[in-house]
């Protein structure tokens, strides 16, 4: 299973754009990149997934370069409620998810 | 999206007793369910994989006789922590793989169960 590396923590302010980069040098051809958000004492929540290039949904964008060895989750105009831990994972459909350390995002007023 | 319901959300039990945690897939059938454990300020660690109608697969270092997993139906998987001790206090989370086919890698997580053993 591909291992991921993310910054341990990040600080931001309300209204700013936050970009969290994840490194996954050993990603396999069949692997997709998926990001999850977790609040304290809750299960992780799916944010976005992608295979290559750029994916955008109502909450985030995911940028994946051609070599797919990294990805960047972009959260536009964060608010205090975006304070959470963000996990980057690579996996095939149906496979168990291997969680790395995640990035603890703190949004300040 | 699909919903995975996990109960209870929290439980306090005495040392030496057993606790059962249920995980139900509400609007889809889950032939596989993953069970994770998460200690404070740490990431999720996979404990075991349950498969409907067959024995669960445990990760290295997880005692299968202590953490009993049953997946008797396509919508219910249970984790029983037997003879619980304070070191078993943790946040337990279940997860079912996505149902959208090969390209859908979204997994669905339960709300988690906070177990405190006193």
JSON list of C-alpha atoms in Angstrom, two decimals:
[
{"chain": "A", "resi": 1, "resn": "UNK", "atom": "CA", "xyz": [0.00, 0.00, 0.00]},
{"chain": "A", "resi": 2, "resn": "UNK", "atom": "CA", "xyz": [1.27, 3.42, -0.93]},
{"chain": "A", "resi": 3, "resn": "UNK", "atom": "CA", "xyz": [2.39, 5.49, 2.01]},
{"chain": "A", "resi": 4, "resn": "UNK", "atom": "CA", "xyz": [1.45, 9.13, 2.28]},
{"chain": "A", "resi": 5, "resn": "UNK", "atom": "CA", "xyz": [3.27, 12.03, 3.88]},
{"chain": "A", "resi": 6, "resn": "UNK", "atom": "CA", "xyz": [1.57, 15.23, 4.96]},
{"chain": "A", "resi": 7, "resn": "UNK", "atom": "CA", "xyz": [2.47, 18.19, 7.15]},
{"chain": "A", "resi": 8, "resn": "UNK", "atom": "CA", "xyz": [1.58, 17.48, 10.77]},
{"chain": "A", "resi": 9, "resn": "UNK", "atom": "CA", "xyz": [-0.23, 20.76, 11.26]},
{"chain": "A", "resi": 10, "resn": "UNK", "atom": "CA", "xyz": [-1.18, 24.00, 9.57]},
{"chain": "A", "resi": 11, "resn": "UNK", "atom": "CA", "xyz": [-2.62, 27.27, 10.79]},
{"chain": "A", "resi": 12, "resn": "UNK", "atom": "CA", "xyz": [-4.80, 29.60, 8.79]},
{"chain": "A", "resi": 13, "resn": "UNK", "atom": "CA", "xyz": [-7.24, 32.46, 9.25]},
{"chain": "A", "resi": 14, "resn": "UNK", "atom": "CA", "xyz": [-10.85, 32.71, 8.33]},
{"chain": "A", "resi": 15, "resn": "UNK", "atom": "CA", "xyz": [-11.46, 33.60, 4.70]},
{"chain": "A", "resi": 16, "resn": "UNK", "atom": "CA", "xyz": [-8.08, 32.40, 3.49]},
{"chain": "A", "resi": 17, "resn": "UNK", "atom": "CA", "xyz": [-7.45, 29.63, 1.00]},
{"chain": "A", "resi": 18, "resn": "UNK", "atom": "CA", "xyz": [-5.70, 26.62, 2.48]},
{"chain": "A", "resi": 19, "resn": "UNK", "atom": "CA", "xyz": [-3.60, 24.21, 0.45]},
{"chain": "A", "resi": 20, "resn": "UNK", "atom": "CA", "xyz": [-2.51, 20.93, 2.00]},
{"chain": "A", "resi": 21, "resn": "UNK", "atom": "CA", "xyz": [-0.01, 18.91, 0.02]},
{"chain": "A", "resi": 22, "resn": "UNK", "atom": "CA", "xyz": [0.38, 15.18, 0.29]},
{"chain": "A", "resi": 23, "resn": "UNK", "atom": "CA", "xyz": [3.27, 13.12, -0.99]},
{"chain": "A", "resi": 24, "resn": "UNK", "atom": "CA", "xyz": [2.67, 9.58, -2.27]},
{"chain": "A", "resi": 25, "resn": "UNK", "atom": "CA", "xyz": [5.76, 8.57, -4.20]},
{"chain": "A", "resi": 26, "resn": "UNK", "atom": "CA", "xyz": [4.85, 4.89, -4.45]},
{"chain": "A", "resi": 27, "resn": "UNK", "atom": "CA", "xyz": [1.32, 5.29, -5.78]},
{"chain": "A", "resi": 28, "resn": "UNK", "atom": "CA", "xyz": [0.25, 2.41, -8.00]},
{"chain": "A", "resi": 29, "resn": "UNK", "atom": "CA", "xyz": [-1.37, 2.69, -11.40]},
{"chain": "A", "resi": 30, "resn": "UNK", "atom": "CA", "xyz": [-4.72, 1.53, -10.05]},
{"chain": "A", "resi": 31, "resn": "UNK", "atom": "CA", "xyz": [-4.70, 3.76, -6.98]},
{"chain": "A", "resi": 32, "resn": "UNK", "atom": "CA", "xyz": [-6.98, 6.72, -6.54]},
{"chain": "A", "resi": 33, "resn": "UNK", "atom": "CA", "xyz": [-6.26, 9.65, -4.23]},
{"chain": "A", "resi": 34, "resn": "UNK", "atom": "CA", "xyz": [-8.88, 10.39, -1.63]},
{"chain": "A", "resi": 35, "resn": "UNK", "atom": "CA", "xyz": [-9.09, 13.00, 1.11]},
{"chain": "A", "resi": 36, "resn": "UNK", "atom": "CA", "xyz": [-11.07, 12.72, 4.32]},
{"chain": "A", "resi": 37, "resn": "UNK", "atom": "CA", "xyz": [-11.92, 15.19, 7.05]},
{"chain": "A", "resi": 38, "resn": "UNK", "atom": "CA", "xyz": [-12.26, 14.21, 10.68]},
{"chain": "A", "resi": 39, "resn": "UNK", "atom": "CA", "xyz": [-13.66, 16.22, 13.56]},
{"chain": "A", "resi": 40, "resn": "UNK", "atom": "CA", "xyz": [-12.97, 15.19, 17.17]},
{"chain": "A", "resi": 41, "resn": "UNK", "atom": "CA", "xyz": [-14.95, 12.14, 18.27]},
{"chain": "A", "resi": 42, "resn": "UNK", "atom": "CA", "xyz": [-16.44, 11.60, 14.82]},
{"chain": "A", "resi": 43, "resn": "UNK", "atom": "CA", "xyz": [-15.74, 9.20, 12.01]},
{"chain": "A", "resi": 44, "resn": "UNK", "atom": "CA", "xyz": [-13.88, 10.51, 8.95]},
{"chain": "A", "resi": 45, "resn": "UNK", "atom": "CA", "xyz": [-15.94, 12.19, 6.26]},
{"chain": "A", "resi": 46, "resn": "UNK", "atom": "CA", "xyz": [-15.20, 11.95, 2.55]},
{"chain": "A", "resi": 47, "resn": "UNK", "atom": "CA", "xyz": [-14.15, 15.23, 0.95]},
{"chain": "A", "resi": 48, "resn": "UNK", "atom": "CA", "xyz": [-12.91, 14.53, -2.55]},
{"chain": "A", "resi": 49, "resn": "UNK", "atom": "CA", "xyz": [-11.20, 11.96, -4.70]},
{"chain": "A", "resi": 50, "resn": "UNK", "atom": "CA", "xyz": [-9.29, 12.00, -7.96]},
{"chain": "A", "resi": 51, "resn": "UNK", "atom": "CA", "xyz": [-6.99, 10.08, -10.25]},
{"chain": "A", "resi": 52, "resn": "UNK", "atom": "CA", "xyz": [-5.21, 12.80, -12.20]},
{"chain": "A", "resi": 53, "resn": "UNK", "atom": "CA", "xyz": [-5.33, 16.49, -13.12]},
{"chain": "A", "resi": 54, "resn": "UNK", "atom": "CA", "xyz": [-7.90, 18.56, -11.24]},
{"chain": "A", "resi": 55, "resn": "UNK", "atom": "CA", "xyz": [-11.12, 17.67, -9.53]},
{"chain": "A", "resi": 56, "resn": "UNK", "atom": "CA", "xyz": [-13.48, 20.20, -7.98]},
{"chain": "A", "resi": 57, "resn": "UNK", "atom": "CA", "xyz": [-16.63, 19.79, -5.94]},
{"chain": "A", "resi": 58, "resn": "UNK", "atom": "CA", "xyz": [-18.71, 22.05, -3.76]},
{"chain": "A", "resi": 59, "resn": "UNK", "atom": "CA", "xyz": [-16.27, 22.01, -0.85]},
{"chain": "A", "resi": 60, "resn": "UNK", "atom": "CA", "xyz": [-12.76, 21.57, -2.24]},
{"chain": "A", "resi": 61, "resn": "UNK", "atom": "CA", "xyz": [-10.45, 21.15, -5.19]},
{"chain": "A", "resi": 62, "resn": "UNK", "atom": "CA", "xyz": [-7.87, 18.46, -5.68]},
{"chain": "A", "resi": 63, "resn": "UNK", "atom": "CA", "xyz": [-4.82, 19.06, -7.83]},
{"chain": "A", "resi": 64, "resn": "UNK", "atom": "CA", "xyz": [-2.81, 16.08, -9.04]},
{"chain": "A", "resi": 65, "resn": "UNK", "atom": "CA", "xyz": [0.31, 16.51, -11.21]},
{"chain": "A", "resi": 66, "resn": "UNK", "atom": "CA", "xyz": [1.02, 14.26, -14.14]},
{"chain": "A", "resi": 67, "resn": "UNK", "atom": "CA", "xyz": [3.39, 11.99, -12.22]},
{"chain": "A", "resi": 68, "resn": "UNK", "atom": "CA", "xyz": [0.75, 11.52, -9.49]},
{"chain": "A", "resi": 69, "resn": "UNK", "atom": "CA", "xyz": [3.44, 11.40, -6.81]},
{"chain": "A", "resi": 70, "resn": "UNK", "atom": "CA", "xyz": [1.76, 14.17, -4.88]},
{"chain": "A", "resi": 71, "resn": "UNK", "atom": "CA", "xyz": [-1.57, 15.89, -4.57]},
{"chain": "A", "resi": 72, "resn": "UNK", "atom": "CA", "xyz": [-2.84, 19.14, -3.12]},
{"chain": "A", "resi": 73, "resn": "UNK", "atom": "CA", "xyz": [-6.15, 19.64, -1.39]},
{"chain": "A", "resi": 74, "resn": "UNK", "atom": "CA", "xyz": [-7.36, 23.20, -1.72]},
{"chain": "A", "resi": 75, "resn": "UNK", "atom": "CA", "xyz": [-10.00, 24.59, 0.64]},
{"chain": "A", "resi": 76, "resn": "UNK", "atom": "CA", "xyz": [-11.29, 27.97, -0.51]},
{"chain": "A", "resi": 77, "resn": "UNK", "atom": "CA", "xyz": [-12.13, 30.63, 2.07]},
{"chain": "A", "resi": 78, "resn": "UNK", "atom": "CA", "xyz": [-11.92, 28.50, 5.18]},
{"chain": "A", "resi": 79, "resn": "UNK", "atom": "CA", "xyz": [-14.06, 29.16, 8.22]},
{"chain": "A", "resi": 80, "resn": "UNK", "atom": "CA", "xyz": [-13.66, 28.21, 11.86]},
{"chain": "A", "resi": 81, "resn": "UNK", "atom": "CA", "xyz": [-15.73, 25.09, 11.24]},
{"chain": "A", "resi": 82, "resn": "UNK", "atom": "CA", "xyz": [-13.06, 23.78, 8.88]},
{"chain": "A", "resi": 83, "resn": "UNK", "atom": "CA", "xyz": [-10.78, 23.20, 11.86]},
{"chain": "A", "resi": 84, "resn": "UNK", "atom": "CA", "xyz": [-10.20, 19.45, 11.68]},
{"chain": "A", "resi": 85, "resn": "UNK", "atom": "CA", "xyz": [-7.73, 16.75, 10.75]},
{"chain": "A", "resi": 86, "resn": "UNK", "atom": "CA", "xyz": [-7.37, 16.09, 7.03]},
{"chain": "A", "resi": 87, "resn": "UNK", "atom": "CA", "xyz": [-6.19, 12.73, 5.78]},
{"chain": "A", "resi": 88, "resn": "UNK", "atom": "CA", "xyz": [-4.80, 11.94, 2.36]},
{"chain": "A", "resi": 89, "resn": "UNK", "atom": "CA", "xyz": [-5.07, 8.31, 1.27]},
{"chain": "A", "resi": 90, "resn": "UNK", "atom": "CA", "xyz": [-4.33, 6.29, -1.82]},
{"chain": "A", "resi": 91, "resn": "UNK", "atom": "CA", "xyz": [-6.18, 3.07, -2.45]},
{"chain": "A", "resi": 92, "resn": "UNK", "atom": "CA", "xyz": [-8.13, 0.87, -4.81]},
{"chain": "A", "resi": 93, "resn": "UNK", "atom": "CA", "xyz": [-11.88, 0.55, -4.54]},
{"chain": "A", "resi": 94, "resn": "UNK", "atom": "CA", "xyz": [-12.85, -1.98, -1.91]},
{"chain": "A", "resi": 95, "resn": "UNK", "atom": "CA", "xyz": [-9.47, -2.05, -0.25]},
{"chain": "A", "resi": 96, "resn": "UNK", "atom": "CA", "xyz": [-9.07, -1.12, 3.36]},
{"chain": "A", "resi": 97, "resn": "UNK", "atom": "CA", "xyz": [-7.84, 2.39, 3.91]},
{"chain": "A", "resi": 98, "resn": "UNK", "atom": "CA", "xyz": [-4.43, 2.93, 5.46]},
{"chain": "A", "resi": 99, "resn": "UNK", "atom": "CA", "xyz": [-4.36, 6.20, 7.30]},
{"chain": "A", "resi": 100, "resn": "UNK", "atom": "CA", "xyz": [-1.23, 8.26, 7.68]},
{"chain": "A", "resi": 101, "resn": "UNK", "atom": "CA", "xyz": [-0.75, 10.90, 10.31]},
{"chain": "A", "resi": 102, "resn": "UNK", "atom": "CA", "xyz": [-3.02, 13.48, 8.73]},
{"chain": "A", "resi": 103, "resn": "UNK", "atom": "CA", "xyz": [-2.76, 17.25, 8.86]},
{"chain": "A", "resi": 104, "resn": "UNK", "atom": "CA", "xyz": [-4.26, 19.09, 11.79]},
{"chain": "A", "resi": 105, "resn": "UNK", "atom": "CA", "xyz": [-5.69, 22.33, 10.41]},
{"chain": "A", "resi": 106, "resn": "UNK", "atom": "CA", "xyz": [-6.41, 25.13, 12.84]},
{"chain": "A", "resi": 107, "resn": "UNK", "atom": "CA", "xyz": [-8.45, 28.03, 11.49]},
{"chain": "A", "resi": 108, "resn": "UNK", "atom": "CA", "xyz": [-8.21, 31.16, 13.58]},
{"chain": "A", "resi": 109, "resn": "UNK", "atom": "CA", "xyz": [-10.59, 34.11, 13.64]},
{"chain": "B", "resi": 1, "resn": "UNK", "atom": "CA", "xyz": [-24.61, 8.84, -0.03]},
{"chain": "B", "resi": 2, "resn": "UNK", "atom": "CA", "xyz": [-24.61, 5.56, 1.79]},
{"chain": "B", "resi": 3, "resn": "UNK", "atom": "CA", "xyz": [-24.98, 5.61, 5.56]},
{"chain": "B", "resi": 4, "resn": "UNK", "atom": "CA", "xyz": [-23.21, 3.52, 8.13]},
{"chain": "B", "resi": 5, "resn": "UNK", "atom": "CA", "xyz": [-24.78, 3.69, 11.56]},
{"chain": "B", "resi": 6, "resn": "UNK", "atom": "CA", "xyz": [-22.63, 2.81, 14.56]},
{"chain": "B", "resi": 7, "resn": "UNK", "atom": "CA", "xyz": [-23.88, 2.29, 18.11]},
{"chain": "B", "resi": 8, "resn": "UNK", "atom": "CA", "xyz": [-23.36, 3.14, 20.84]},
{"chain": "B", "resi": 9, "resn": "UNK", "atom": "CA", "xyz": [-21.64, 6.49, 20.32]},
{"chain": "B", "resi": 10, "resn": "UNK", "atom": "CA", "xyz": [-20.07, 6.20, 23.73]},
{"chain": "B", "resi": 11, "resn": "UNK", "atom": "CA", "xyz": [-19.91, 3.63, 26.49]},
{"chain": "B", "resi": 12, "resn": "UNK", "atom": "CA", "xyz": [-18.35, 3.39, 29.93]},
{"chain": "B", "resi": 13, "resn": "UNK", "atom": "CA", "xyz": [-17.79, -0.06, 31.33]},
{"chain": "B", "resi": 14, "resn": "UNK", "atom": "CA", "xyz": [-16.09, -1.67, 34.28]},
{"chain": "B", "resi": 15, "resn": "UNK", "atom": "CA", "xyz": [-12.82, -3.45, 33.86]},
{"chain": "B", "resi": 16, "resn": "UNK", "atom": "CA", "xyz": [-13.34, -7.13, 33.09]},
{"chain": "B", "resi": 17, "resn": "UNK", "atom": "CA", "xyz": [-16.69, -6.73, 31.39]},
{"chain": "B", "resi": 18, "resn": "UNK", "atom": "CA", "xyz": [-17.46, -7.05, 27.68]},
{"chain": "B", "resi": 19, "resn": "UNK", "atom": "CA", "xyz": [-18.81, -4.40, 25.34]},
{"chain": "B", "resi": 20, "resn": "UNK", "atom": "CA", "xyz": [-20.47, -4.89, 21.97]},
{"chain": "B", "resi": 21, "resn": "UNK", "atom": "CA", "xyz": [-20.33, -2.26, 19.25]},
{"chain": "B", "resi": 22, "resn": "UNK", "atom": "CA", "xyz": [-22.69, -2.51, 16.30]},
{"chain": "B", "resi": 23, "resn": "UNK", "atom": "CA", "xyz": [-22.21, -1.18, 12.83]},
{"chain": "B", "resi": 24, "resn": "UNK", "atom": "CA", "xyz": [-25.08, -1.22, 10.35]},
{"chain": "B", "resi": 25, "resn": "UNK", "atom": "CA", "xyz": [-25.21, -0.31, 6.69]},
{"chain": "B", "resi": 26, "resn": "UNK", "atom": "CA", "xyz": [-28.58, 1.38, 6.41]},
{"chain": "B", "resi": 27, "resn": "UNK", "atom": "CA", "xyz": [-29.25, 1.61, 2.69]},
{"chain": "B", "resi": 28, "resn": "UNK", "atom": "CA", "xyz": [-26.79, -0.76, 1.11]},
{"chain": "B", "resi": 29, "resn": "UNK", "atom": "CA", "xyz": [-25.30, -4.17, 1.65]},
{"chain": "B", "resi": 30, "resn": "UNK", "atom": "CA", "xyz": [-21.80, -4.33, 3.05]},
{"chain": "B", "resi": 31, "resn": "UNK", "atom": "CA", "xyz": [-20.08, -7.62, 2.45]},
{"chain": "B", "resi": 32, "resn": "UNK", "atom": "CA", "xyz": [-16.97, -6.18, 4.02]},
{"chain": "B", "resi": 33, "resn": "UNK", "atom": "CA", "xyz": [-16.55, -3.96, 7.04]},
{"chain": "B", "resi": 34, "resn": "UNK", "atom": "CA", "xyz": [-13.32, -2.54, 8.39]},
{"chain": "B", "resi": 35, "resn": "UNK", "atom": "CA", "xyz": [-12.77, -1.85, 12.08]},
{"chain": "B", "resi": 36, "resn": "UNK", "atom": "CA", "xyz": [-10.37, 0.84, 13.22]},
{"chain": "B", "resi": 37, "resn": "UNK", "atom": "CA", "xyz": [-9.13, 2.04, 16.56]},
{"chain": "B", "resi": 38, "resn": "UNK", "atom": "CA", "xyz": [-7.97, 5.56, 17.25]},
{"chain": "B", "resi": 39, "resn": "UNK", "atom": "CA", "xyz": [-6.15, 6.75, 20.36]},
{"chain": "B", "resi": 40, "resn": "UNK", "atom": "CA", "xyz": [-6.14, 10.45, 21.30]},
{"chain": "B", "resi": 41, "resn": "UNK", "atom": "CA", "xyz": [-4.19, 12.67, 18.93]},
{"chain": "B", "resi": 42, "resn": "UNK", "atom": "CA", "xyz": [-3.34, 9.68, 16.77]},
{"chain": "B", "resi": 43, "resn": "UNK", "atom": "CA", "xyz": [-4.44, 8.39, 13.40]},
{"chain": "B", "resi": 44, "resn": "UNK", "atom": "CA", "xyz": [-6.82, 5.54, 12.69]},
{"chain": "B", "resi": 45, "resn": "UNK", "atom": "CA", "xyz": [-5.26, 2.10, 12.94]},
{"chain": "B", "resi": 46, "resn": "UNK", "atom": "CA", "xyz": [-6.87, -0.83, 11.17]},
{"chain": "B", "resi": 47, "resn": "UNK", "atom": "CA", "xyz": [-7.71, -3.62, 13.58]},
{"chain": "B", "resi": 48, "resn": "UNK", "atom": "CA", "xyz": [-9.52, -6.14, 11.43]},
{"chain": "B", "resi": 49, "resn": "UNK", "atom": "CA", "xyz": [-11.55, -6.79, 8.34]},
{"chain": "B", "resi": 50, "resn": "UNK", "atom": "CA", "xyz": [-14.87, -8.56, 8.67]},
{"chain": "B", "resi": 51, "resn": "UNK", "atom": "CA", "xyz": [-16.46, -10.41, 5.80]},
{"chain": "B", "resi": 52, "resn": "UNK", "atom": "CA", "xyz": [-20.05, -11.54, 5.75]},
{"chain": "B", "resi": 53, "resn": "UNK", "atom": "CA", "xyz": [-20.30, -15.25, 6.32]},
{"chain": "B", "resi": 54, "resn": "UNK", "atom": "CA", "xyz": [-16.64, -15.88, 7.00]},
{"chain": "B", "resi": 55, "resn": "UNK", "atom": "CA", "xyz": [-14.02, -15.32, 9.66]},
{"chain": "B", "resi": 56, "resn": "UNK", "atom": "CA", "xyz": [-12.57, -11.91, 10.20]},
{"chain": "B", "resi": 57, "resn": "UNK", "atom": "CA", "xyz": [-9.00, -11.09, 9.26]},
{"chain": "B", "resi": 58, "resn": "UNK", "atom": "CA", "xyz": [-7.01, -9.44, 12.03]},
{"chain": "B", "resi": 59, "resn": "UNK", "atom": "CA", "xyz": [-4.05, -7.14, 11.69]},
{"chain": "B", "resi": 60, "resn": "UNK", "atom": "CA", "xyz": [-0.79, -8.10, 13.30]},
{"chain": "B", "resi": 61, "resn": "UNK", "atom": "CA", "xyz": [-0.79, -7.44, 17.01]},
{"chain": "B", "resi": 62, "resn": "UNK", "atom": "CA", "xyz": [-4.58, -7.45, 17.41]},
{"chain": "B", "resi": 63, "resn": "UNK", "atom": "CA", "xyz": [-5.84, -10.26, 19.65]},
{"chain": "B", "resi": 64, "resn": "UNK", "atom": "CA", "xyz": [-8.68, -12.01, 17.88]},
{"chain": "B", "resi": 65, "resn": "UNK", "atom": "CA", "xyz": [-9.89, -13.64, 21.10]},
{"chain": "B", "resi": 66, "resn": "UNK", "atom": "CA", "xyz": [-10.17, -10.26, 22.75]},
{"chain": "B", "resi": 67, "resn": "UNK", "atom": "CA", "xyz": [-11.77, -8.38, 19.87]},
{"chain": "B", "resi": 68, "resn": "UNK", "atom": "CA", "xyz": [-14.50, -10.64, 18.57]},
{"chain": "B", "resi": 69, "resn": "UNK", "atom": "CA", "xyz": [-15.92, -9.70, 15.23]},
{"chain": "B", "resi": 70, "resn": "UNK", "atom": "CA", "xyz": [-19.12, -11.07, 13.79]},
{"chain": "B", "resi": 71, "resn": "UNK", "atom": "CA", "xyz": [-20.53, -10.27, 10.37]},
{"chain": "B", "resi": 72, "resn": "UNK", "atom": "CA", "xyz": [-23.61, -12.44, 10.29]},
{"chain": "B", "resi": 73, "resn": "UNK", "atom": "CA", "xyz": [-25.59, -10.44, 7.75]},
{"chain": "B", "resi": 74, "resn": "UNK", "atom": "CA", "xyz": [-24.97, -8.09, 4.85]},
{"chain": "B", "resi": 75, "resn": "UNK", "atom": "CA", "xyz": [-26.05, -5.11, 6.92]},
{"chain": "B", "resi": 76, "resn": "UNK", "atom": "CA", "xyz": [-24.59, -5.78, 10.35]},
{"chain": "B", "resi": 77, "resn": "UNK", "atom": "CA", "xyz": [-21.10, -6.21, 11.71]},
{"chain": "B", "resi": 78, "resn": "UNK", "atom": "CA", "xyz": [-20.32, -6.25, 15.42]},
{"chain": "B", "resi": 79, "resn": "UNK", "atom": "CA", "xyz": [-17.15, -5.82, 17.43]},
{"chain": "B", "resi": 80, "resn": "UNK", "atom": "CA", "xyz": [-17.11, -7.18, 20.96]},
{"chain": "B", "resi": 81, "resn": "UNK", "atom": "CA", "xyz": [-14.34, -6.11, 23.29]},
{"chain": "B", "resi": 82, "resn": "UNK", "atom": "CA", "xyz": [-14.08, -8.94, 25.78]},
{"chain": "B", "resi": 83, "resn": "UNK", "atom": "CA", "xyz": [-12.72, -8.59, 29.30]},
{"chain": "B", "resi": 84, "resn": "UNK", "atom": "CA", "xyz": [-12.08, -4.95, 28.72]},
{"chain": "B", "resi": 85, "resn": "UNK", "atom": "CA", "xyz": [-9.24, -3.20, 30.52]},
{"chain": "B", "resi": 86, "resn": "UNK", "atom": "CA", "xyz": [-8.37, 0.49, 30.82]},
{"chain": "B", "resi": 87, "resn": "UNK", "atom": "CA", "xyz": [-5.81, 0.20, 28.04]},
{"chain": "B", "resi": 88, "resn": "UNK", "atom": "CA", "xyz": [-8.66, -0.75, 25.68]},
{"chain": "B", "resi": 89, "resn": "UNK", "atom": "CA", "xyz": [-10.16, 2.69, 26.17]},
{"chain": "B", "resi": 90, "resn": "UNK", "atom": "CA", "xyz": [-10.16, 4.22, 22.72]},
{"chain": "B", "resi": 91, "resn": "UNK", "atom": "CA", "xyz": [-12.31, 5.45, 19.84]},
{"chain": "B", "resi": 92, "resn": "UNK", "atom": "CA", "xyz": [-13.52, 2.59, 17.67]},
{"chain": "B", "resi": 93, "resn": "UNK", "atom": "CA", "xyz": [-14.71, 3.25, 14.12]},
{"chain": "B", "resi": 94, "resn": "UNK", "atom": "CA", "xyz": [-16.21, 0.99, 11.48]},
{"chain": "B", "resi": 95, "resn": "UNK", "atom": "CA", "xyz": [-16.11, 1.59, 7.76]},
{"chain": "B", "resi": 96, "resn": "UNK", "atom": "CA", "xyz": [-17.64, 0.03, 4.67]},
{"chain": "B", "resi": 97, "resn": "UNK", "atom": "CA", "xyz": [-16.07, 0.30, 1.21]},
{"chain": "B", "resi": 98, "resn": "UNK", "atom": "CA", "xyz": [-17.75, 2.35, -1.46]},
{"chain": "B", "resi": 99, "resn": "UNK", "atom": "CA", "xyz": [-20.43, 0.77, -3.57]},
{"chain": "B", "resi": 100, "resn": "UNK", "atom": "CA", "xyz": [-19.94, 2.58, -6.83]},
{"chain": "B", "resi": 101, "resn": "UNK", "atom": "CA", "xyz": [-17.70, 0.10, -8.54]},
{"chain": "B", "resi": 102, "resn": "UNK", "atom": "CA", "xyz": [-14.00, 0.16, -9.27]},
{"chain": "B", "resi": 103, "resn": "UNK", "atom": "CA", "xyz": [-13.62, 3.90, -9.66]},
{"chain": "B", "resi": 104, "resn": "UNK", "atom": "CA", "xyz": [-15.56, 4.79, -6.54]},
{"chain": "B", "resi": 105, "resn": "UNK", "atom": "CA", "xyz": [-13.15, 4.67, -3.64]},
{"chain": "B", "resi": 106, "resn": "UNK", "atom": "CA", "xyz": [-15.27, 6.64, -1.19]},
{"chain": "B", "resi": 107, "resn": "UNK", "atom": "CA", "xyz": [-15.61, 4.71, 2.03]},
{"chain": "B", "resi": 108, "resn": "UNK", "atom": "CA", "xyz": [-18.42, 5.23, 4.49]},
{"chain": "B", "resi": 109, "resn": "UNK", "atom": "CA", "xyz": [-17.63, 5.56, 8.15]},
{"chain": "B", "resi": 110, "resn": "UNK", "atom": "CA", "xyz": [-19.69, 5.08, 11.25]},
{"chain": "B", "resi": 111, "resn": "UNK", "atom": "CA", "xyz": [-19.91, 7.84, 13.81]},
{"chain": "B", "resi": 112, "resn": "UNK", "atom": "CA", "xyz": [-17.46, 6.08, 16.07]},
{"chain": "B", "resi": 113, "resn": "UNK", "atom": "CA", "xyz": [-17.74, 4.68, 19.59]},
{"chain": "B", "resi": 114, "resn": "UNK", "atom": "CA", "xyz": [-15.87, 6.19, 22.50]},
{"chain": "B", "resi": 115, "resn": "UNK", "atom": "CA", "xyz": [-15.07, 3.36, 24.89]},
{"chain": "B", "resi": 116, "resn": "UNK", "atom": "CA", "xyz": [-13.93, 4.18, 28.40]},
{"chain": "B", "resi": 117, "resn": "UNK", "atom": "CA", "xyz": [-12.99, 1.32, 30.69]},
{"chain": "B", "resi": 118, "resn": "UNK", "atom": "CA", "xyz": [-12.84, 2.19, 34.36]}
]
